[in-house]
XYZ file of C-alpha atoms in Angstrom:
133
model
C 18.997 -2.161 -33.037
C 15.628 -0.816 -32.846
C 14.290 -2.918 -35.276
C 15.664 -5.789 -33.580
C 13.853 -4.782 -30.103
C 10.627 -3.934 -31.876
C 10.699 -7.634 -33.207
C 11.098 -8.835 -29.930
C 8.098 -6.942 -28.663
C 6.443 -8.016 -31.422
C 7.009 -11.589 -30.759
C 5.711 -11.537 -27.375
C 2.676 -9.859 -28.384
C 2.353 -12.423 -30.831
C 2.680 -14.872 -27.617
C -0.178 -13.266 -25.360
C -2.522 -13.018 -28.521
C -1.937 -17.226 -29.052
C -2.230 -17.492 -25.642
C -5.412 -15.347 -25.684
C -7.258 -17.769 -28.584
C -5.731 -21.140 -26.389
C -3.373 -21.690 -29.281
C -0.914 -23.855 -27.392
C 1.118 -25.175 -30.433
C 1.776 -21.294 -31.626
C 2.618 -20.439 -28.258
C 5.012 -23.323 -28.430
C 6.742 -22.588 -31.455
C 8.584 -19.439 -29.828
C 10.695 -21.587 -27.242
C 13.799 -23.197 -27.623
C 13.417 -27.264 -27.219
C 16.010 -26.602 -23.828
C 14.198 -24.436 -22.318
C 14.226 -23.782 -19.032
C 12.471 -21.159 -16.081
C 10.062 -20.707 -13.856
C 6.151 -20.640 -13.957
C 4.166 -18.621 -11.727
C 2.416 -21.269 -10.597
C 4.870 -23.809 -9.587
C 7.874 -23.350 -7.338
C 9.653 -25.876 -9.249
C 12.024 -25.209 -11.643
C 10.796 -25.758 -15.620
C 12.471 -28.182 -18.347
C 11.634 -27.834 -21.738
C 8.422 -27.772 -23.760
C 6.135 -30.249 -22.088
C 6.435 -28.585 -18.716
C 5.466 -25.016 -20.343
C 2.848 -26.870 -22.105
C 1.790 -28.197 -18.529
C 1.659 -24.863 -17.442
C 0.151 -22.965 -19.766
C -2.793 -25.692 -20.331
C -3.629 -25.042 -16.215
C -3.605 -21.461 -16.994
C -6.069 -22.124 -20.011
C -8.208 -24.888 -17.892
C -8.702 -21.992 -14.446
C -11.228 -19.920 -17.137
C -14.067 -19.775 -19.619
C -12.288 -16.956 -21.279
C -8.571 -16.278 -20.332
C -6.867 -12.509 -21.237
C -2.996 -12.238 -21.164
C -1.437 -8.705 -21.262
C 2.446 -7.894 -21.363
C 2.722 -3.876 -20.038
C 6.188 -2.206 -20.485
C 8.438 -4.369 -22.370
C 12.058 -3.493 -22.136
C 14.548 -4.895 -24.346
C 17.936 -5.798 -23.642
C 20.404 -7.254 -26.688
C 23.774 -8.925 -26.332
C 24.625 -9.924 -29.609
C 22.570 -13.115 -30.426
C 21.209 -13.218 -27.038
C 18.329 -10.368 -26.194
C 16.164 -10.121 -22.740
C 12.774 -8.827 -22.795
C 11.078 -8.240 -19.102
C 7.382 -6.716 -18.785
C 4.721 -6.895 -16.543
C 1.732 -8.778 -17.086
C -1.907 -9.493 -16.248
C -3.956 -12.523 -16.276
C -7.449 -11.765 -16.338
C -9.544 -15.122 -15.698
C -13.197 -15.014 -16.471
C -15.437 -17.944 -15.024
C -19.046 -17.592 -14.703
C -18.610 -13.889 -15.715
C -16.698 -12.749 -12.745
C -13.194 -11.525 -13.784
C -10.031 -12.427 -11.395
C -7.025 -10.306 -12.434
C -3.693 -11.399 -11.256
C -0.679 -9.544 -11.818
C 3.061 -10.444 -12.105
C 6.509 -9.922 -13.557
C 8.335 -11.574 -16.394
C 11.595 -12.106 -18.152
C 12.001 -14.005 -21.355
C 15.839 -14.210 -22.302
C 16.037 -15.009 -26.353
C 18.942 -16.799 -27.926
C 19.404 -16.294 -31.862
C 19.075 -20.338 -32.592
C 19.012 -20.832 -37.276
C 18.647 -17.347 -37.642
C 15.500 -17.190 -35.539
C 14.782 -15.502 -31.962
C 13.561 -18.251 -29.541
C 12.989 -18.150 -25.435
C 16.081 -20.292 -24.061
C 14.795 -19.045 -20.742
C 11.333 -17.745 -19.054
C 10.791 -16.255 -15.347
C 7.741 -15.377 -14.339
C 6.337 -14.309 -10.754
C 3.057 -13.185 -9.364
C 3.267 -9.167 -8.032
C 2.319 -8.750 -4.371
C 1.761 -5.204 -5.158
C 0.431 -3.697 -8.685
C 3.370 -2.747 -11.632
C 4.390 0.521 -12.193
C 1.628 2.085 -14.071
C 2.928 5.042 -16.157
């Protein structure tokens, strides 16, 4: 079991780091086709990978350089289904002045041909800062 959860971590470190470099096809590759959520910066609801794409690319497009942190994972697993929440931070640099926002998120995983993918993502901007410990 703990090797299972330290994959998951894994894989969304693996996530922020492609997101990090404005690798939009790797970041891709770890969601389900069906996926569905929410974005942080839309109040409507996502479906599948072109809206994620949509909303990652805006992310990628607010910044010269654009650093994404996950803080606290926590791992949940129900059999072939696993949810991993965490904090994170978006640090935005344009014309060297850094604007950090801050936010929750939960990535529910489905085991889909023997590999972990995101069936579902939730993600919300923090009106106050995470729990720093």
């Amino acid at each position: 079991m703990e090797d299972l959860k330290k994959t998951l971590v894994d894989l969304e470190k693996a996530q922020a780091k492609a997101f990090n470099q404005g690798d939009v096809k790797a970041i891709l590759a770890h969601f389900d086709s069906e996926l569905v959520g929410f974005s942080s910066t839309r109040h409507a609801r996502l479906k599948g990978l072109r809206a994620l794409r949509q909303t990652i690319e805006y992310y990628l497009t607010q910044a010269d350089k654009v650093d994404f942190k996950i803080l606290q994972p926590q791992v949940q697993v129900l059999g072939d289904v696993a949810v991993v929440s965490f904090y994170w931070t978006v640090t935005l640099h344009k014309k060297g002045k850094p604007r950090v926002i801050e936010g929750r998120g939960t990535h529910v995983y489905a085991k889909r041909d023997g590999q972990w993918k995101v069936v579902h993502e939730h993600f919300s901007r923090a009106h106050h800062a995470y729990e720093k410990k």
